[in-house]
Short mmCIF file of C-alpha atoms and ligand atoms in Angstrom, two decimals:
data_model
loop_
_atom_site.label_atom_id
_atom_site.label_comp_id
_atom_site.label_asym_id
_atom_site.label_seq_id
_atom_site.Cartn_x
_atom_site.Cartn_y
_atom_site.Cartn_z
CA MET A 1 -32.52 16.34 10.18
CA LYS A 2 -32.08 14.62 13.55
CA PRO A 3 -30.45 16.65 16.35
CA HIS A 4 -27.31 14.52 16.43
CA HIS A 5 -26.92 15.03 12.66
CA THR A 6 -26.76 18.77 13.26
CA SER A 7 -23.98 18.26 15.76
CA TRP A 8 -22.10 15.96 13.36
CA THR A 9 -22.50 18.49 10.55
CA ASP A 10 -21.31 21.37 12.74
CA ALA A 11 -18.28 19.38 13.89
CA ALA A 12 -17.44 18.45 10.29
CA ALA A 13 -17.79 22.06 9.12
CA GLN A 14 -15.35 23.19 11.79
CA LEU A 15 -12.85 20.38 11.02
CA ASP A 16 -13.06 21.02 7.27
CA ALA A 17 -12.49 24.75 7.87
CA GLU A 18 -9.35 24.00 9.89
CA ASP A 19 -8.04 21.34 7.46
CA ALA A 20 -4.67 22.38 5.98
CA LEU A 21 -5.20 19.93 3.10
CA ALA A 22 -8.83 20.86 2.32
CA SER A 23 -7.97 22.41 -1.06
CA TYR A 24 -6.16 19.25 -2.21
CA SER A 25 -9.45 17.59 -3.13
CA GLU A 26 -9.61 20.07 -6.03
CA LEU A 27 -6.59 18.32 -7.54
CA PHE A 28 -8.60 15.11 -8.10
CA ALA A 29 -11.41 13.93 -10.36
CA PHE A 30 -14.46 12.59 -8.50
CA PRO A 31 -16.78 10.02 -10.07
CA GLN A 32 -20.44 11.10 -10.15
CA ARG A 33 -23.45 9.17 -8.95
CA ASN A 34 -27.07 10.33 -9.23
CA GLY A 35 -25.76 13.60 -10.68
CA LYS A 36 -23.39 14.51 -7.85
CA PRO A 37 -19.86 13.64 -6.77
CA VAL A 38 -19.57 10.49 -4.69
CA ALA A 39 -18.14 10.35 -1.17
CA TYR A 40 -15.07 8.25 -1.90
CA PHE A 41 -13.85 5.79 0.75
CA CYS A 42 -12.03 3.40 -1.59
CA GLY A 43 -8.64 5.07 -1.88
CA ASN A 44 -7.24 1.90 -0.29
CA SER A 45 -8.35 -0.05 -3.36
CA LEU A 46 -8.03 2.37 -6.27
CA GLY A 47 -7.12 5.98 -5.58
CA LEU A 48 -8.79 8.81 -7.50
CA GLN A 49 -7.20 10.34 -10.56
CA PRO A 50 -5.15 13.51 -10.11
CA LEU A 51 -6.20 16.07 -12.72
CA ARG A 52 -2.52 16.52 -13.70
CA THR A 53 -2.28 12.87 -14.79
CA GLU A 54 -3.66 13.56 -18.23
CA THR A 55 -1.20 16.40 -18.83
CA LEU A 56 1.86 14.40 -17.79
CA VAL A 57 0.87 11.31 -19.78
CA SER A 58 0.08 13.52 -22.80
CA GLU A 59 3.48 15.14 -22.59
CA GLU A 60 5.14 11.76 -22.96
CA LEU A 61 2.84 10.88 -25.87
CA ASP A 62 3.74 14.24 -27.44
CA ASP A 63 7.44 13.65 -27.01
CA TRP A 64 7.14 10.18 -28.48
CA ARG A 65 5.32 11.65 -31.52
CA ARG A 66 7.88 14.40 -31.86
CA TYR A 67 11.13 12.55 -31.23
CA GLY A 68 10.61 8.85 -31.86
CA VAL A 69 13.62 6.90 -30.66
CA GLU A 70 15.54 10.09 -29.94
CA GLY A 71 13.15 10.74 -27.07
CA HIS A 72 15.30 8.40 -24.98
CA PHE A 73 17.76 11.30 -24.68
CA GLN A 74 16.04 14.33 -26.26
CA SER A 75 12.61 14.48 -24.66
CA ARG A 76 11.82 16.90 -21.82
CA ARG A 77 12.22 14.06 -19.29
CA PRO A 78 14.56 11.67 -21.09
CA TRP A 79 13.25 8.12 -20.98
CA TYR A 80 16.69 6.60 -20.60
CA SER A 81 16.97 7.85 -17.05
CA TYR A 82 13.24 8.27 -16.40
CA HIS A 83 13.11 5.86 -13.43
CA ARG A 84 15.57 8.07 -11.51
CA TRP A 85 12.99 10.79 -11.08
CA PHE A 86 11.09 8.54 -8.67
CA ALA A 87 13.83 7.63 -6.22
CA GLU A 88 13.67 10.81 -4.07
CA PRO A 89 9.90 11.10 -3.67
CA LEU A 90 9.43 7.36 -3.07
CA ALA A 91 12.32 7.26 -0.60
CA LYS A 92 10.60 10.00 1.42
CA LEU A 93 7.33 8.10 1.49
CA VAL A 94 8.82 4.89 2.86
CA GLY A 95 11.66 6.40 4.89
CA ALA A 96 14.57 5.09 2.84
CA LEU A 97 17.67 6.39 1.11
CA PRO A 98 17.09 7.24 -2.56
CA HIS A 99 19.33 4.43 -3.80
CA GLU A 100 17.35 1.93 -1.70
CA VAL A 101 14.19 2.34 -3.80
CA VAL A 102 13.15 1.95 -7.41
CA ALA A 103 9.84 2.17 -9.29
CA MET A 104 9.23 -0.79 -11.57
CA ASN A 105 6.97 -3.71 -12.51
CA THR A 106 3.95 -4.57 -10.40
CA LEU A 107 3.77 -5.58 -6.76
CA THR A 108 3.57 -9.34 -7.15
CA VAL A 109 6.40 -9.37 -9.68
CA ASN A 110 8.57 -7.38 -7.27
CA LEU A 111 7.64 -9.72 -4.42
CA HIS A 112 8.88 -12.67 -6.46
CA LEU A 113 12.08 -10.83 -7.36
CA MET A 114 12.71 -10.06 -3.69
CA MET A 115 11.97 -13.60 -2.55
CA THR A 116 14.35 -14.90 -5.19
CA SER A 117 17.11 -12.95 -3.50
CA PHE A 118 16.04 -13.10 0.14
CA TYR A 119 14.16 -16.35 0.58
CA ARG A 120 16.96 -18.92 0.48
CA PRO A 121 15.60 -21.90 2.39
CA THR A 122 17.69 -24.77 3.73
CA PRO A 123 16.37 -28.05 5.15
CA LYS A 124 16.73 -26.66 8.68
CA ARG A 125 15.55 -23.14 7.93
CA HIS A 126 12.90 -23.43 5.27
CA ALA A 127 9.80 -21.54 6.41
CA ILE A 128 8.12 -18.27 5.50
CA LEU A 129 6.31 -16.87 8.51
CA CYS A 130 3.38 -14.52 7.85
CA ALA A 131 0.06 -13.29 9.21
CA GLY A 132 -2.96 -15.53 8.70
CA GLY A 133 -5.52 -14.48 6.11
CA GLU A 134 -3.03 -12.70 3.89
CA PHE A 135 -4.01 -11.24 0.53
CA PRO A 136 -4.44 -13.99 -2.11
CA SER A 137 -1.63 -12.81 -4.39
CA ASP A 138 0.85 -12.87 -1.52
CA ARG A 139 -0.28 -16.34 -0.49
CA TYR A 140 0.08 -17.65 -4.03
CA ALA A 141 3.50 -16.04 -4.34
CA ILE A 142 4.63 -17.52 -1.01
CA GLU A 143 3.33 -21.01 -1.81
CA SER A 144 4.88 -21.04 -5.25
CA GLN A 145 8.26 -19.87 -3.94
CA ILE A 146 8.21 -22.60 -1.30
CA ARG A 147 7.44 -25.20 -3.99
CA LEU A 148 10.06 -23.74 -6.32
CA HIS A 149 12.67 -24.61 -3.68
CA GLY A 150 11.31 -28.14 -3.29
CA PHE A 151 9.52 -27.61 0.02
CA ASP A 152 5.87 -28.07 0.95
CA PRO A 153 3.67 -25.07 1.83
CA ALA A 154 1.80 -27.26 4.34
CA THR A 155 4.91 -27.37 6.50
CA SER A 156 6.92 -24.38 5.28
CA MET A 157 4.26 -21.66 5.33
CA ILE A 158 3.65 -20.65 8.93
CA GLU A 159 0.57 -18.47 9.38
CA ILE A 160 -0.04 -16.73 12.68
CA ALA A 161 -3.67 -16.54 13.77
CA PRO A 162 -5.11 -14.05 16.27
CA ARG A 163 -5.89 -15.37 19.77
CA GLU A 164 -9.26 -16.94 20.43
CA GLY A 165 -11.93 -14.26 20.20
CA ALA A 166 -9.58 -11.57 18.79
CA SER A 167 -9.82 -10.13 15.27
CA THR A 168 -6.25 -8.90 14.99
CA LEU A 169 -2.80 -9.98 16.10
CA THR A 170 -1.00 -8.14 18.83
CA THR A 171 2.66 -7.27 18.33
CA GLU A 172 3.37 -9.68 21.18
CA ASP A 173 1.57 -12.51 19.27
CA VAL A 174 3.87 -11.89 16.30
CA LEU A 175 7.05 -11.64 18.36
CA GLU A 176 6.11 -14.78 20.28
CA ALA A 177 5.56 -16.70 17.02
CA ILE A 178 8.94 -15.51 15.74
CA ARG A 179 10.59 -16.59 18.99
CA THR A 180 9.07 -20.08 18.88
CA ARG A 181 9.27 -20.77 15.13
CA GLY A 182 12.20 -18.52 14.25
CA HIS A 183 14.78 -21.31 14.16
CA GLU A 184 13.00 -22.91 11.17
CA THR A 185 12.14 -19.60 9.48
CA ALA A 186 14.11 -18.23 6.54
CA LEU A 187 11.87 -15.22 5.93
CA VAL A 188 9.36 -13.27 8.00
CA LEU A 189 7.03 -11.65 5.47
CA PHE A 190 4.42 -9.23 6.77
CA SER A 191 2.11 -6.58 5.48
CA GLY A 192 2.76 -3.03 6.60
CA VAL A 193 -0.97 -2.48 6.92
CA HIS A 194 -3.15 -5.60 6.68
CA PHE A 195 -5.59 -5.37 3.76
CA TYR A 196 -8.53 -6.94 5.61
CA THR A 197 -8.27 -5.61 9.16
CA GLY A 198 -6.48 -2.33 8.48
CA GLN A 199 -3.96 -3.12 11.22
CA PHE A 200 -0.59 -1.33 10.93
CA PHE A 201 2.07 -3.74 12.14
CA ASP A 202 5.10 -2.77 14.15
CA ILE A 203 7.67 -3.10 11.36
CA ALA A 204 10.64 -2.18 13.55
CA SER A 205 9.89 -4.78 16.26
CA ILE A 206 9.04 -7.51 13.75
CA THR A 207 12.27 -6.83 11.86
CA LYS A 208 14.34 -6.94 15.03
CA ALA A 209 12.74 -10.20 16.16
CA ALA A 210 13.28 -11.75 12.72
CA HIS A 211 16.93 -10.73 12.70
CA ASP A 212 17.44 -11.97 16.27
CA ALA A 213 16.05 -15.32 15.11
CA GLY A 214 18.43 -15.38 12.13
CA ALA A 215 15.71 -14.75 9.52
CA MET A 216 15.17 -12.09 6.87
CA ALA A 217 12.39 -9.52 7.25
CA GLY A 218 10.38 -8.39 4.21
CA PHE A 219 7.24 -6.28 3.97
CA ASP A 220 4.33 -5.81 1.59
CA LEU A 221 3.39 -2.15 1.80
CA ALA A 222 0.41 -2.25 -0.59
CA HIS A 223 -1.85 -0.67 2.05
CA ALA A 224 0.84 1.26 3.87
CA VAL A 225 2.56 3.40 1.25
CA GLY A 226 1.06 6.88 1.03
CA ASN A 227 -1.06 5.98 4.06
CA VAL A 228 1.33 5.78 7.01
CA GLN A 229 4.79 7.29 7.40
CA MET A 230 7.47 4.64 7.52
CA HIS A 231 11.20 4.60 8.29
CA LEU A 232 12.26 1.41 6.54
CA HIS A 233 15.97 2.18 6.59
CA GLU A 234 16.06 3.03 10.27
CA TRP A 235 13.76 0.09 11.05
CA ASP A 236 16.34 -2.07 9.27
CA ALA A 237 13.87 -3.99 7.06
CA ASP A 238 15.66 -6.14 4.48
CA PHE A 239 13.23 -5.51 1.62
CA ALA A 240 9.77 -4.18 0.85
CA VAL A 241 7.43 -3.97 -2.12
CA TRP A 242 4.30 -1.95 -2.84
CA CYS A 243 1.81 -1.07 -5.52
CA SER A 244 0.96 2.50 -6.52
CA TYR A 245 -2.73 2.44 -7.40
CA LYS A 246 -4.12 2.40 -3.85
CA TYR A 247 -3.27 5.43 -1.67
CA LEU A 248 -0.71 6.53 -4.29
CA ASN A 249 -3.38 7.31 -6.91
CA ALA A 250 -1.27 6.29 -9.90
CA GLY A 251 -4.06 4.48 -11.74
CA PRO A 252 -5.10 0.88 -12.44
CA GLY A 253 -2.13 -1.43 -12.89
CA ALA A 254 0.28 1.38 -11.98
CA VAL A 255 4.04 0.87 -11.79
CA ALA A 256 4.94 -0.57 -8.38
CA GLY A 257 7.91 0.04 -6.10
CA LEU A 258 10.61 -1.80 -4.27
CA TYR A 259 13.00 -1.12 -1.39
CA VAL A 260 16.21 -3.03 -0.62
CA HIS A 261 18.28 -2.09 2.41
CA GLU A 262 21.58 -0.45 1.54
CA ARG A 263 23.61 -3.31 3.07
CA TYR A 264 22.73 -5.26 -0.10
CA ALA A 265 23.58 -2.37 -2.44
CA ASP A 266 26.79 -3.93 -3.74
CA ARG A 267 26.22 -7.62 -3.05
CA ALA A 268 26.79 -8.82 -6.59
CA GLU A 269 26.86 -12.46 -5.45
CA LEU A 270 23.23 -12.40 -4.22
CA PRO A 271 21.07 -14.64 -6.35
CA ARG A 272 18.72 -12.57 -8.44
CA LEU A 273 16.72 -12.65 -11.63
CA ALA A 274 18.53 -10.18 -13.82
CA GLY A 275 17.73 -7.97 -16.80
CA TRP A 276 19.60 -5.34 -18.77
CA TRP A 277 18.20 -2.37 -16.84
CA GLY A 278 19.65 -3.76 -13.63
CA ASN A 279 23.10 -3.89 -15.14
CA ASP A 280 25.61 -1.19 -14.35
CA GLU A 281 24.96 1.64 -16.77
CA ALA A 282 28.58 1.89 -17.88
CA THR A 283 28.50 -1.59 -19.40
CA ARG A 284 24.75 -2.08 -20.01
CA PHE A 285 25.11 -2.32 -23.77
CA SER A 286 28.37 -4.18 -23.87
CA MET A 287 27.84 -7.69 -25.20
CA ALA A 288 31.12 -9.07 -23.95
CA HIS A 289 30.51 -9.50 -20.26
CA SER A 290 28.08 -11.14 -17.90
CA PHE A 291 25.73 -9.29 -15.53
CA VAL A 292 27.18 -6.59 -13.26
CA PRO A 293 24.46 -5.22 -10.99
CA SER A 294 23.93 -1.48 -10.55
CA HIS A 295 24.40 -0.07 -7.07
CA GLY A 296 21.36 -0.41 -4.79
CA ALA A 297 17.75 -1.11 -5.68
CA ASP A 298 18.42 -0.16 -9.32
CA GLY A 299 20.33 -3.44 -9.59
CA TRP A 300 17.06 -5.39 -9.38
CA GLN A 301 15.51 -3.70 -12.43
CA LEU A 302 14.72 -5.94 -15.34
CA SER A 303 13.44 -3.77 -18.14
CA ASN A 304 13.60 -0.22 -19.38
CA ALA A 305 11.22 2.16 -17.63
CA GLN A 306 7.46 1.98 -18.31
CA VAL A 307 7.30 5.64 -19.18
CA LEU A 308 3.57 6.07 -19.91
CA PRO A 309 2.28 4.60 -16.64
CA LEU A 310 5.19 6.15 -14.75
CA ALA A 311 4.01 9.57 -15.95
CA ALA A 312 0.78 8.91 -14.03
CA LEU A 313 2.81 8.02 -10.93
CA MET A 314 4.72 11.27 -11.35
CA ALA A 315 1.45 13.25 -11.27
CA SER A 316 0.59 11.60 -7.98
CA LEU A 317 4.00 11.94 -6.34
CA GLU A 318 4.03 15.67 -7.10
CA ILE A 319 0.96 15.95 -4.86
CA PHE A 320 2.48 13.83 -2.09
CA ASP A 321 5.64 15.86 -2.22
CA ARG A 322 3.72 19.10 -1.80
CA ALA A 323 1.38 17.81 0.91
CA GLY A 324 4.07 15.90 2.85
CA MET A 325 3.42 12.75 4.89
CA GLU A 326 3.41 14.77 8.09
CA ARG A 327 0.35 16.80 7.19
CA ILE A 328 -1.25 13.75 5.57
CA SER A 329 -0.74 11.78 8.79
CA THR A 330 -2.19 14.53 10.97
CA LYS A 331 -5.32 14.74 8.87
CA ARG A 332 -5.55 10.95 8.56
CA ASP A 333 -5.73 10.49 12.32
CA LEU A 334 -8.36 13.22 12.73
CA LEU A 335 -10.42 11.96 9.82
CA THR A 336 -10.23 8.29 10.79
CA GLY A 337 -10.94 9.16 14.42
CA PHE A 338 -13.99 11.19 13.34
CA LEU A 339 -15.22 8.28 11.22
CA GLU A 340 -14.70 5.91 14.14
CA ARG A 341 -16.61 8.18 16.53
CA LEU A 342 -19.59 8.48 14.18
CA LEU A 343 -19.59 4.78 13.35
CA LEU A 344 -19.65 3.87 17.04
CA GLU A 345 -22.64 6.20 17.52
CA VAL A 346 -24.42 4.67 14.52
CA ILE A 347 -23.66 1.09 15.57
CA GLY A 348 -24.86 1.82 19.12
CA ASP A 349 -25.88 -1.42 20.82
CA ARG A 350 -26.18 -3.48 17.63
CA SER A 351 -23.98 -6.41 18.63
CA TRP A 352 -23.98 -7.83 15.07
CA ILE A 353 -21.78 -5.01 13.81
CA ARG A 354 -18.31 -4.10 15.06
CA ILE A 355 -15.15 -2.32 13.99
CA ILE A 356 -12.30 -4.84 13.88
CA THR A 357 -9.50 -2.35 13.10
CA PRO A 358 -7.43 -1.47 16.20
CA SER A 359 -8.69 1.67 17.93
CA ASP A 360 -5.12 2.78 18.70
CA PRO A 361 -4.14 5.33 15.98
CA GLN A 362 -0.54 4.00 16.12
CA GLN A 363 -1.81 0.62 14.93
CA ARG A 364 -3.83 1.71 11.94
CA GLY A 365 -3.84 4.02 8.96
CA ALA A 366 -6.84 5.48 7.14
CA GLN A 367 -8.91 2.30 6.95
CA LEU A 368 -11.63 1.07 9.28
CA SER A 369 -12.92 -2.45 8.66
CA VAL A 370 -16.46 -2.95 9.84
CA HIS A 371 -17.52 -6.54 10.42
CA PHE A 372 -21.16 -7.59 9.90
CA ASP A 373 -22.54 -10.88 11.28
CA ARG A 374 -25.32 -10.57 8.70
CA ASN A 375 -26.60 -8.34 5.84
CA GLY A 376 -23.13 -6.91 5.25
CA ARG A 377 -23.05 -7.42 1.53
CA GLU A 378 -26.54 -5.95 1.12
CA ILE A 379 -25.69 -2.87 3.18
CA PHE A 380 -22.50 -2.43 1.17
CA GLU A 381 -24.49 -2.45 -2.09
CA GLN A 382 -26.97 0.06 -0.70
CA LEU A 383 -24.18 2.41 0.38
CA ILE A 384 -22.80 2.34 -3.17
CA ALA A 385 -26.27 3.03 -4.60
CA HIS A 386 -26.39 6.12 -2.37
CA GLY A 387 -23.06 7.38 -3.73
CA VAL A 388 -21.00 6.36 -0.70
CA ILE A 389 -18.18 4.35 -2.24
CA VAL A 390 -16.81 1.70 0.14
CA ASP A 391 -15.81 -1.89 -0.55
CA TRP A 392 -16.74 -5.37 0.48
CA ARG A 393 -14.25 -8.07 1.44
CA THR A 394 -15.41 -11.61 1.98
CA PRO A 395 -16.32 -13.09 4.29
CA SER A 396 -17.82 -10.24 6.31
CA VAL A 397 -16.22 -6.83 6.12
CA ILE A 398 -17.03 -3.41 4.66
CA ARG A 399 -13.79 -1.46 4.36
CA MET A 400 -14.02 2.31 4.69
CA ALA A 401 -10.92 4.34 3.96
CA PRO A 402 -11.07 8.14 4.13
CA ALA A 403 -8.04 9.24 2.09
CA PRO A 404 -6.69 12.47 3.60
CA LEU A 405 -5.84 14.02 0.23
CA TYR A 406 -9.42 14.11 -1.04
CA THR A 407 -11.91 12.89 1.57
CA SER A 408 -13.57 15.56 3.72
CA PHE A 409 -15.08 15.48 7.19
CA ALA A 410 -18.42 16.27 5.51
CA ASP A 411 -17.99 13.05 3.47
CA VAL A 412 -17.66 11.16 6.75
CA VAL A 413 -20.99 12.62 7.93
CA ARG A 414 -22.55 11.57 4.63
CA LEU A 415 -21.33 8.01 5.17
CA ALA A 416 -22.59 7.92 8.75
CA THR A 417 -26.04 9.34 8.07
CA THR A 418 -26.52 7.06 5.04
CA LEU A 419 -25.46 4.01 7.03
CA GLU A 420 -27.75 4.97 9.90
CA THR A 421 -30.76 5.20 7.58
CA LEU A 422 -29.91 1.87 5.95
CA LEU A 423 -29.48 0.11 9.28
CA SER A 424 -32.83 1.28 10.63
CA ALA A 425 -34.40 -0.50 7.65
CA HIS A 426 -32.69 -3.73 8.76
CA GLU A 427 -34.09 -3.95 12.31
C1 PLP B 1 -3.41 -4.80 -3.60
C2 PLP B 1 -2.53 -5.88 -3.10
C3 PLP B 1 -1.83 -6.71 -4.00
C4 PLP B 1 -1.99 -6.55 -5.48
O1 PLP B 1 -0.96 -7.13 -6.22
P1 PLP B 1 -0.65 -6.67 -7.72
O2 PLP B 1 0.55 -7.41 -8.07
O3 PLP B 1 -0.51 -5.18 -7.70
O4 PLP B 1 -1.84 -7.04 -8.56
C5 PLP B 1 -1.01 -7.69 -3.47
N1 PLP B 1 -0.88 -7.85 -2.12
C6 PLP B 1 -1.55 -7.07 -1.24
C7 PLP B 1 -1.39 -7.28 0.22
C8 PLP B 1 -2.40 -6.07 -1.71
O5 PLP B 1 -3.09 -5.33 -0.84
#
């Protein structure tokens, strides 16, 4: 072992010993590689499985076996009102009021539902303004919504690019773009945390600038929820959507979430795509009337609750509720800072590798994106072969996300020493 490895290992041992969330890793199942648990840095892509997931899903399967249709009202967590269980814990995660959030569908579906209500272009104000290089699904959703309204994405999708030589946008870049293009913008649609760069945007400032310009402000929190603490209500965002299989650990294809600011809670006249579960409960089954939306985010529901996958989300939210975003955030900053420090030591004077995620902890969550001018994909594959699970995003980035609930400081040392060995083979 090299001398600096000893100092890394000692530092990690101390940090792990002081970590208030250290025991939480025992609540999760770790994949194995070469006969031992992996070091998992992919919680930003698919979170690990909580051990309680199987129990909670099995309980719903049991109740279905036992009660059949009567389970809607008779089971231990009646399916008829199952979605309600999620409002409190999700509201805490995103900083909203319980009636501003609902768990349903998948992220892209919810994004379309929200744009149906909040992207209402006119010939003068037709554009959607977003960050350049957005996630493909969001781009496809944006383009198709623009076309749906008879406009052309070439002129109605405004993408903001970083300044020459920069990898990420500054808040000022975004505000400046909103000031100059705001008059033609119907909707400012931003990520909370950008999937490629790991940058955490200033949701409050972006929202204020959008509103000052007369536009709506919506957010995709796929990489933000369960990662960074948000205050969507206070920040005044109009709507937000997220998925639950990344930091929220609710499993592949998990049930997603949605937030709508309370000022829209009773706006029955808003255009929306409706379904029976969004109808006011008192008249949901009545055949004699047309749609009357429920109060708040519930009014955007389409279908009855997806109980089996929601049981997996419940297993995850129990853990978040116990850990609390405050402790998660404290550990996240220490862990990500430790990873950054070790990466910078490993990278040294290799100018073909650099971290593109902002170094300011206020402008990032748990993810560091490391750009490689060359050999990136190969190094990524070698890390995986050594049981260090990271991911590769074209064109040139390895994303590394230490999830505070189950990644340890010792895992960070394992990543750094493995990467160092691999890099020395590439000189
Ligand atoms: C993960 C992710 C998605 C995924 O969309 P699904 O509808 O859940 O498949 C969409 N947008 C962003 C920004 C993401 O990070």
